[in-house]
């Protein structure tokens, strides 16, 4: 495995039409531009040309293409303990500025390429060092546990962030259901492997050099922590495919690449499992990947972040990054006595 990769989660050679994070457009301007596009008759042209060219056209006006995924409303209760007072990142940013390399490496690729992704039927297997292994079907994912809404900050290792209202259930509830044995020290997660539906899994270039299926892992203490969420929805509805439908992990105190999408297997293990980004570039992406402003990425600072969807027309707001992404009170005790430079 290469020591150093030119691929990073999203820091790649950008296509010419790539929308800069600091050029995200407030909704009012976005709508006004839609009118300009219409008035110029470009809407009709847009309909007759390829999505490839269309992307460039939209970028000219700072607009992101609309997506057509179908999501259904969920029944849940808001959990007032988690972020109800935070300013949420607008839905259109949450669903069009994504990292999901199975669908391509640019921020718009997942929303462009995942719309036809079929999530039903789906099976999620929970196995390994557990007393009662189970396989959940698509319907089970939203029915087995009471769902709650939690508003979490998501901090990507690329130094941008969002605030997302997730709907889901604690991973701990699932692990309690299957009963972790005394040998269970780590939890491994695996994304679906389906090259027919996930074009990034077919082409090494389109898939960013990752060896698929995408895999991730947590210690058992991290997995059992109350913050660790299995998400089945956002903004009150089932997950759009580009955000990891039908079920994904959300670990808000860690860099976003730990929050693995479209999970088909959870395996409790006695050893630390391999993780995709660590395999690709071990010196850049560690197993722990806790958000830490004091430990820079080898190629950029982690001291601050761009909050997507806030700020003016050409600038997203730059804010200080907080240790453990501001969740120290929940998780700092997990790492007491650990050198976080060594265990990055
Ligand atoms: N999961 C899979 N299977 N494939 C990916 O490429 N990207 C990760 C993570 N989960 C990724 C993934 C990264 S780098 C980030 S920042 C988050 O998903 C982004 O989640 P979002 O697109 O819902 O904001």
CSV table of C-alpha atoms and ligand atoms in Angstrom, one decimal:
chain,number,residue,atom,x,y,z
A,1,UNK,CA,0.0,0.0,0.0
A,2,UNK,CA,1.4,3.4,-0.9
A,3,UNK,CA,2.7,5.6,2.0
A,4,UNK,CA,1.5,8.7,0.5
A,5,UNK,CA,-1.4,9.3,-1.8
A,6,UNK,CA,-2.3,12.2,-4.1
A,7,UNK,CA,-5.8,11.2,-3.3
A,8,UNK,CA,-7.4,12.6,-0.1
A,9,UNK,CA,-11.1,12.6,0.8
A,10,UNK,CA,-12.0,15.2,-1.8
A,11,UNK,CA,-8.7,17.0,-2.1
A,12,UNK,CA,-8.1,16.1,-5.7
A,13,UNK,CA,-7.4,17.7,-9.0
A,14,UNK,CA,-10.7,19.4,-9.5
A,15,UNK,CA,-12.7,19.5,-12.7
A,16,UNK,CA,-12.8,22.9,-14.3
A,17,UNK,CA,-16.4,23.4,-13.2
A,18,UNK,CA,-15.9,22.3,-9.7
A,19,UNK,CA,-17.8,24.7,-7.3
A,20,UNK,CA,-15.5,26.0,-4.6
A,21,UNK,CA,-16.7,25.6,-1.0
A,22,UNK,CA,-16.4,29.3,-0.6
A,23,UNK,CA,-18.7,30.0,-3.5
A,24,UNK,CA,-21.8,28.3,-2.1
A,25,UNK,CA,-24.8,30.5,-2.8
A,26,UNK,CA,-27.5,31.6,-0.4
A,27,UNK,CA,-31.0,30.4,-1.3
A,28,UNK,CA,-32.3,33.8,-2.4
A,29,UNK,CA,-29.4,34.4,-4.8
A,30,UNK,CA,-29.7,30.8,-6.0
A,31,UNK,CA,-33.4,31.4,-6.9
A,32,UNK,CA,-32.7,34.7,-8.6
A,33,UNK,CA,-30.1,33.1,-10.8
A,34,UNK,CA,-32.6,30.4,-11.7
A,35,UNK,CA,-34.7,33.2,-13.2
A,36,UNK,CA,-31.8,34.6,-15.1
A,37,UNK,CA,-31.0,31.1,-16.5
A,38,UNK,CA,-34.7,30.8,-17.6
A,39,UNK,CA,-34.8,34.3,-19.0
A,40,UNK,CA,-31.8,33.6,-21.1
A,41,UNK,CA,-33.4,30.4,-22.4
A,42,UNK,CA,-30.6,28.4,-21.0
A,43,UNK,CA,-33.0,26.1,-19.2
A,44,UNK,CA,-34.0,24.7,-22.6
A,45,UNK,CA,-30.5,24.3,-23.7
A,46,UNK,CA,-29.7,22.7,-20.4
A,47,UNK,CA,-32.3,20.1,-21.0
A,48,UNK,CA,-30.9,19.0,-24.3
A,49,UNK,CA,-27.2,18.8,-23.4
A,50,UNK,CA,-25.4,16.2,-21.4
A,51,UNK,CA,-25.1,16.4,-17.6
A,52,UNK,CA,-21.4,16.8,-18.1
A,53,UNK,CA,-21.8,20.1,-20.0
A,54,UNK,CA,-24.7,21.1,-17.9
A,55,UNK,CA,-22.6,20.9,-14.8
A,56,UNK,CA,-20.2,23.5,-16.3
A,57,UNK,CA,-23.2,25.7,-17.3
A,58,UNK,CA,-24.6,25.7,-13.8
A,59,UNK,CA,-21.2,26.5,-12.4
A,60,UNK,CA,-21.1,29.6,-14.6
A,61,UNK,CA,-24.0,30.8,-12.5
A,62,UNK,CA,-22.8,29.4,-9.2
A,63,UNK,CA,-25.7,27.1,-9.1
A,64,UNK,CA,-25.8,23.4,-8.3
A,65,UNK,CA,-28.0,21.1,-10.3
A,66,UNK,CA,-31.2,19.9,-8.6
A,67,UNK,CA,-31.5,16.2,-7.7
A,68,UNK,CA,-34.4,13.9,-8.1
A,69,UNK,CA,-34.0,11.3,-5.3
A,70,UNK,CA,-37.1,10.0,-3.5
A,71,UNK,CA,-37.1,10.1,0.3
A,72,UNK,CA,-40.0,9.2,2.6
A,73,UNK,CA,-40.9,10.9,5.9
A,74,UNK,CA,-39.8,9.1,9.1
A,75,UNK,CA,-41.5,9.0,12.6
A,76,UNK,CA,-39.1,10.2,15.3
A,77,UNK,CA,-38.6,12.3,18.3
A,78,UNK,CA,-36.3,15.3,18.5
A,79,UNK,CA,-33.5,14.6,21.1
A,80,UNK,CA,-33.2,18.0,22.8
A,81,UNK,CA,-29.8,17.2,24.2
A,82,UNK,CA,-28.1,17.3,20.8
A,83,UNK,CA,-27.8,20.6,19.0
A,84,UNK,CA,-31.4,21.8,18.7
A,85,UNK,CA,-30.1,25.4,18.9
A,86,UNK,CA,-27.5,25.1,16.2
A,87,UNK,CA,-27.9,26.7,12.8
A,88,UNK,CA,-28.5,23.9,10.3
A,89,UNK,CA,-26.7,23.7,7.0
A,90,UNK,CA,-29.4,24.1,4.2
A,91,UNK,CA,-30.8,20.8,2.8
A,92,UNK,CA,-29.5,21.6,-0.7
A,93,UNK,CA,-25.9,21.9,0.6
A,94,UNK,CA,-26.2,18.8,2.7
A,95,UNK,CA,-27.3,16.8,-0.3
A,96,UNK,CA,-25.2,18.2,-3.1
A,97,UNK,CA,-21.8,18.8,-1.3
A,98,UNK,CA,-20.8,15.2,-0.5
A,99,UNK,CA,-18.0,12.8,-0.2
A,100,UNK,CA,-19.0,9.3,-1.4
A,101,UNK,CA,-16.2,8.1,-3.6
A,102,UNK,CA,-18.2,5.0,-4.8
A,103,UNK,CA,-20.0,7.6,-7.0
A,104,UNK,CA,-17.0,9.7,-7.9
A,105,UNK,CA,-14.5,12.1,-6.3
A,106,UNK,CA,-15.9,15.6,-6.8
A,107,UNK,CA,-18.4,17.1,-4.4
A,108,UNK,CA,-21.2,17.0,-6.9
A,109,UNK,CA,-20.6,13.5,-8.2
A,110,UNK,CA,-22.5,11.6,-5.5
A,111,UNK,CA,-25.7,13.7,-6.0
A,112,UNK,CA,-25.3,13.5,-9.8
A,113,UNK,CA,-24.5,9.8,-10.0
A,114,UNK,CA,-26.4,8.1,-7.1
A,115,UNK,CA,-30.0,9.1,-8.0
A,116,UNK,CA,-30.9,5.7,-9.5
A,117,UNK,CA,-29.2,3.8,-6.6
A,118,UNK,CA,-31.6,1.0,-5.4
A,119,UNK,CA,-31.5,0.5,-1.7
A,120,UNK,CA,-34.3,-2.0,-1.5
A,121,UNK,CA,-34.0,-4.9,-0.9
A,122,UNK,CA,-31.2,-4.3,1.6
A,123,UNK,CA,-29.6,-6.5,4.2
A,124,UNK,CA,-27.4,-5.5,7.1
A,125,UNK,CA,-25.6,-8.4,8.8
A,126,UNK,CA,-24.3,-8.0,12.4
A,127,UNK,CA,-21.9,-10.8,13.3
A,128,UNK,CA,-18.5,-11.7,14.8
A,129,UNK,CA,-18.0,-11.6,18.5
A,130,UNK,CA,-21.7,-11.4,19.3
A,131,UNK,CA,-24.0,-13.8,21.1
A,132,UNK,CA,-27.0,-13.4,18.7
A,133,UNK,CA,-25.9,-12.5,15.2
A,134,UNK,CA,-28.7,-11.1,13.1
A,135,UNK,CA,-29.5,-9.9,9.6
A,136,UNK,CA,-31.8,-6.9,9.3
A,137,UNK,CA,-33.9,-6.3,6.2
A,138,UNK,CA,-34.7,-2.8,4.8
A,139,UNK,CA,-37.9,-2.5,6.8
A,140,UNK,CA,-36.1,-3.4,10.1
A,141,UNK,CA,-33.7,-0.5,9.7
A,142,UNK,CA,-36.4,2.1,10.6
A,143,UNK,CA,-38.7,-0.1,12.7
A,144,UNK,CA,-36.5,-2.1,15.1
A,145,UNK,CA,-35.5,0.9,17.4
A,146,UNK,CA,-37.3,4.1,18.2
A,147,UNK,CA,-35.9,6.8,16.0
A,148,UNK,CA,-34.6,10.2,17.3
A,149,UNK,CA,-33.4,13.4,15.6
A,150,UNK,CA,-30.0,14.7,16.7
A,151,UNK,CA,-28.4,17.8,15.2
A,152,UNK,CA,-24.6,17.1,15.0
A,153,UNK,CA,-21.7,19.0,13.6
A,154,UNK,CA,-19.9,17.1,10.8
A,155,UNK,CA,-16.2,18.1,10.4
A,156,UNK,CA,-14.5,16.7,7.3
A,157,UNK,CA,-10.7,16.1,7.4
A,158,UNK,CA,-10.6,18.5,4.4
A,159,UNK,CA,-11.4,21.4,6.9
A,160,UNK,CA,-15.0,22.1,6.0
A,161,UNK,CA,-18.0,21.5,8.2
A,162,UNK,CA,-21.8,21.3,8.3
A,163,UNK,CA,-24.5,21.0,10.9
A,164,UNK,CA,-26.9,18.2,10.0
A,165,UNK,CA,-30.2,17.1,11.6
A,166,UNK,CA,-29.8,13.3,11.4
A,167,UNK,CA,-32.5,10.8,12.2
A,168,UNK,CA,-31.4,7.4,13.6
A,169,UNK,CA,-30.8,5.2,16.7
A,170,UNK,CA,-27.7,4.7,18.9
A,171,UNK,CA,-25.3,2.0,17.7
A,172,UNK,CA,-25.2,0.9,21.3
A,173,UNK,CA,-28.9,-0.2,21.1
A,174,UNK,CA,-28.0,-2.5,18.2
A,175,UNK,CA,-24.9,-3.9,19.9
A,176,UNK,CA,-26.9,-4.6,23.1
A,177,UNK,CA,-29.5,-6.4,21.0
A,178,UNK,CA,-26.9,-8.8,19.6
A,179,UNK,CA,-24.9,-9.1,22.8
A,180,UNK,CA,-21.1,-8.4,22.5
A,181,UNK,CA,-19.0,-11.3,23.8
A,182,UNK,CA,-16.0,-10.7,26.2
A,183,UNK,CA,-13.7,-11.0,23.2
A,184,UNK,CA,-15.4,-8.1,21.4
A,185,UNK,CA,-12.9,-5.1,21.4
A,186,UNK,CA,-13.5,-3.4,18.1
A,187,UNK,CA,-16.3,-3.0,15.6
A,188,UNK,CA,-15.7,-3.2,11.8
A,189,UNK,CA,-18.1,-1.7,9.3
A,190,UNK,CA,-18.4,-2.4,5.5
A,191,UNK,CA,-20.1,-0.4,2.7
A,192,UNK,CA,-22.0,-2.3,0.0
A,193,UNK,CA,-19.9,-3.6,-2.9
A,194,UNK,CA,-22.0,-3.2,-6.0
A,195,UNK,CA,-19.9,-2.0,-9.0
A,196,UNK,CA,-22.9,-2.1,-11.3
A,197,UNK,CA,-24.6,0.6,-9.2
A,198,UNK,CA,-21.5,2.3,-7.8
A,199,UNK,CA,-19.3,3.4,-10.8
A,200,UNK,CA,-16.4,4.5,-8.5
A,201,UNK,CA,-16.0,0.8,-7.6
A,202,UNK,CA,-15.3,0.0,-11.2
A,203,UNK,CA,-12.7,2.5,-12.0
A,204,UNK,CA,-9.6,3.2,-9.9
A,205,UNK,CA,-9.5,6.8,-11.1
A,206,UNK,CA,-13.2,7.5,-10.5
A,207,UNK,CA,-13.1,5.8,-7.2
A,208,UNK,CA,-10.1,7.8,-5.9
A,209,UNK,CA,-7.8,4.8,-5.6
A,210,UNK,CA,-9.7,3.3,-2.7
A,211,UNK,CA,-9.7,-0.5,-2.4
A,212,UNK,CA,-13.4,-1.3,-2.2
A,213,UNK,CA,-15.5,-2.1,-0.3
A,214,UNK,CA,-15.0,0.9,1.9
A,215,UNK,CA,-14.3,-0.2,5.4
A,216,UNK,CA,-14.1,1.6,8.8
A,217,UNK,CA,-13.8,0.7,12.4
A,218,UNK,CA,-14.2,1.9,16.0
A,219,UNK,CA,-13.1,0.6,19.4
A,220,UNK,CA,-15.9,-1.0,21.3
A,221,UNK,CA,-15.9,1.9,23.8
A,222,UNK,CA,-16.3,4.3,20.9
A,223,UNK,CA,-19.1,2.2,19.4
A,224,UNK,CA,-21.0,2.1,22.7
A,225,UNK,CA,-20.6,5.8,23.3
A,226,UNK,CA,-24.0,7.5,23.4
A,227,UNK,CA,-23.0,9.9,20.6
A,228,UNK,CA,-22.4,7.2,18.1
A,229,UNK,CA,-25.4,7.1,15.8
A,230,UNK,CA,-26.7,4.7,13.1
A,231,UNK,CA,-28.4,7.2,10.8
A,232,UNK,CA,-31.4,6.3,8.5
A,233,UNK,CA,-32.4,9.8,7.6
A,234,UNK,CA,-31.8,13.5,7.6
A,235,UNK,CA,-34.1,16.5,7.7
A,236,UNK,CA,-36.9,14.2,8.8
A,237,UNK,CA,-36.8,11.9,5.8
A,238,UNK,CA,-35.0,8.7,4.8
A,239,UNK,CA,-31.4,9.3,3.7
A,240,UNK,CA,-30.8,10.4,0.1
A,241,UNK,CA,-28.5,7.9,-1.7
A,242,UNK,CA,-25.6,10.4,-1.8
A,243,UNK,CA,-25.7,10.7,2.0
A,244,UNK,CA,-25.4,6.9,2.6
A,245,UNK,CA,-28.9,5.4,2.2
A,246,UNK,CA,-30.3,3.3,3.6
A,247,UNK,CA,-28.1,3.3,6.7
A,248,UNK,CA,-24.8,4.9,7.7
A,249,UNK,CA,-22.7,5.6,10.7
A,250,UNK,CA,-22.4,9.1,12.3
A,251,UNK,CA,-19.5,9.7,14.7
A,252,UNK,CA,-19.5,13.4,15.2
A,253,UNK,CA,-16.3,13.8,17.2
A,254,UNK,CA,-14.2,12.2,14.5
A,255,UNK,CA,-13.3,13.4,11.0
A,256,UNK,CA,-16.1,12.7,8.5
A,257,UNK,CA,-14.4,9.8,6.8
A,258,UNK,CA,-15.1,7.6,9.9
A,259,UNK,CA,-18.8,8.0,9.2
A,260,UNK,CA,-19.1,5.2,6.7
A,261,UNK,CA,-22.1,5.1,4.4
A,262,UNK,CA,-24.5,2.5,3.0
A,263,UNK,CA,-23.5,-0.2,5.5
A,264,UNK,CA,-24.1,-3.9,4.8
A,265,UNK,CA,-22.0,-5.5,7.5
A,266,UNK,CA,-21.0,-4.8,11.1
A,267,UNK,CA,-18.5,-7.2,12.6
A,268,UNK,CA,-17.5,-7.2,16.2
A,269,UNK,CA,-13.8,-8.3,16.4
A,270,UNK,CA,-11.0,-9.0,18.9
A,271,UNK,CA,-8.5,-7.1,16.7
A,272,UNK,CA,-8.3,-3.6,15.3
A,273,UNK,CA,-9.8,-3.8,11.8
A,274,UNK,CA,-8.3,-2.2,8.7
A,275,UNK,CA,-9.8,1.1,7.5
A,276,UNK,CA,-9.9,2.4,3.9
A,277,UNK,CA,-8.2,5.8,4.2
A,278,UNK,CA,-5.6,4.4,6.6
A,279,UNK,CA,-4.8,1.7,4.0
A,280,UNK,CA,-4.5,4.3,1.3
A,281,UNK,CA,-2.4,6.8,3.1
A,282,UNK,CA,-1.4,5.6,6.6
A,283,UNK,CA,0.7,8.7,7.5
A,284,UNK,CA,-2.2,11.0,6.7
A,285,UNK,CA,-5.3,9.1,8.1
A,286,UNK,CA,-5.1,7.2,11.4
A,287,UNK,CA,-7.5,4.7,12.9
A,288,UNK,CA,-8.7,7.2,15.6
A,289,UNK,CA,-9.1,10.3,13.4
A,290,UNK,CA,-10.5,12.4,16.3
A,291,UNK,CA,-11.1,16.0,15.3
A,292,UNK,CA,-8.1,17.8,16.8
A,293,UNK,CA,-7.1,21.4,16.0
A,294,UNK,CA,-3.7,20.8,17.6
A,295,UNK,CA,-2.6,18.1,15.2
A,296,UNK,CA,-2.3,19.2,11.6
A,297,UNK,CA,-2.8,17.0,8.6
A,298,UNK,CA,0.7,16.5,7.1
A,299,UNK,CA,-0.4,18.8,4.2
A,300,UNK,CA,-2.7,21.4,5.8
A,301,UNK,CA,-3.7,23.0,9.1
A,302,UNK,CA,-6.6,21.6,11.1
A,303,UNK,CA,-6.9,24.7,13.3
A,304,UNK,CA,-10.0,26.1,11.6
A,305,UNK,CA,-12.7,25.1,9.2
A,306,UNK,CA,-15.1,26.5,6.6
A,307,UNK,CA,-18.7,26.2,7.7
A,308,UNK,CA,-20.6,25.4,4.5
A,309,UNK,CA,-23.8,27.4,3.9
A,310,UNK,CA,-23.1,30.4,6.1
A,311,UNK,CA,-21.4,33.7,5.2
A,312,UNK,CA,-21.7,35.8,2.1
A,313,UNK,CA,-21.9,35.1,-1.5
A,314,UNK,CA,-18.3,34.2,-2.1
A,315,UNK,CA,-17.2,33.2,1.4
A,316,UNK,CA,-18.2,30.6,3.8
A,317,UNK,CA,-17.7,31.5,7.4
A,318,UNK,CA,-14.3,30.4,8.8
A,319,UNK,CA,-14.5,29.2,12.4
A,320,UNK,CA,-12.1,27.7,14.9
A,321,UNK,CA,-12.0,23.9,15.1
A,322,UNK,CA,-12.8,22.6,18.5
A,323,UNK,CA,-11.1,19.5,20.1
A,324,UNK,CA,-13.3,16.4,19.5
A,325,UNK,CA,-15.4,18.8,17.3
A,326,UNK,CA,-16.8,20.3,20.5
A,327,UNK,CA,-18.0,17.0,22.0
A,328,UNK,CA,-15.2,16.7,24.6
A,329,UNK,CA,-17.7,16.3,27.5
A,330,UNK,CA,-19.0,13.1,26.0
A,331,UNK,CA,-15.8,11.5,24.7
A,332,UNK,CA,-12.5,13.0,26.1
A,333,UNK,CA,-12.5,10.4,28.9
A,334,UNK,CA,-12.2,7.6,26.2
A,335,UNK,CA,-8.7,8.9,25.3
A,336,UNK,CA,-7.3,9.8,28.8
A,337,UNK,CA,-3.6,9.1,28.9
A,338,UNK,CA,-3.3,8.6,25.1
A,339,UNK,CA,-0.9,10.6,23.0
A,340,UNK,CA,-3.3,12.0,20.4
A,341,UNK,CA,-0.3,12.8,18.1
A,342,UNK,CA,0.7,9.2,18.0
A,343,UNK,CA,-2.8,7.9,17.9
A,344,UNK,CA,-4.1,10.3,15.2
B,1,LIG,N1,-18.5,6.3,3.1
B,1,LIG,C1,-18.2,5.6,2.0
B,1,LIG,N2,-18.7,4.4,1.8
B,1,LIG,N3,-17.5,6.2,1.0
B,1,LIG,C2,-17.0,7.5,1.1
B,1,LIG,O1,-16.3,8.0,0.2
B,1,LIG,N4,-16.7,9.5,2.5
B,1,LIG,C3,-16.6,9.9,3.9
B,1,LIG,C4,-17.8,9.6,4.7
B,1,LIG,N5,-18.3,8.3,4.5
B,1,LIG,C5,-17.2,8.2,2.3
B,1,LIG,C6,-18.0,7.6,3.3
B,1,LIG,C7,-16.2,11.3,4.1
B,1,LIG,S1,-14.6,11.7,3.6
B,1,LIG,C8,-17.1,12.2,4.6
B,1,LIG,S2,-16.5,13.8,4.9
B,1,LIG,C9,-18.5,11.9,4.9
B,1,LIG,O2,-18.8,10.6,4.5
B,1,LIG,C10,-19.4,12.9,4.2
B,1,LIG,O3,-20.7,12.6,4.5
B,1,LIG,P1,-21.8,13.5,3.7
B,1,LIG,O4,-21.5,13.4,2.2
B,1,LIG,O5,-23.1,12.9,4.0
B,1,LIG,O6,-21.7,14.9,4.2
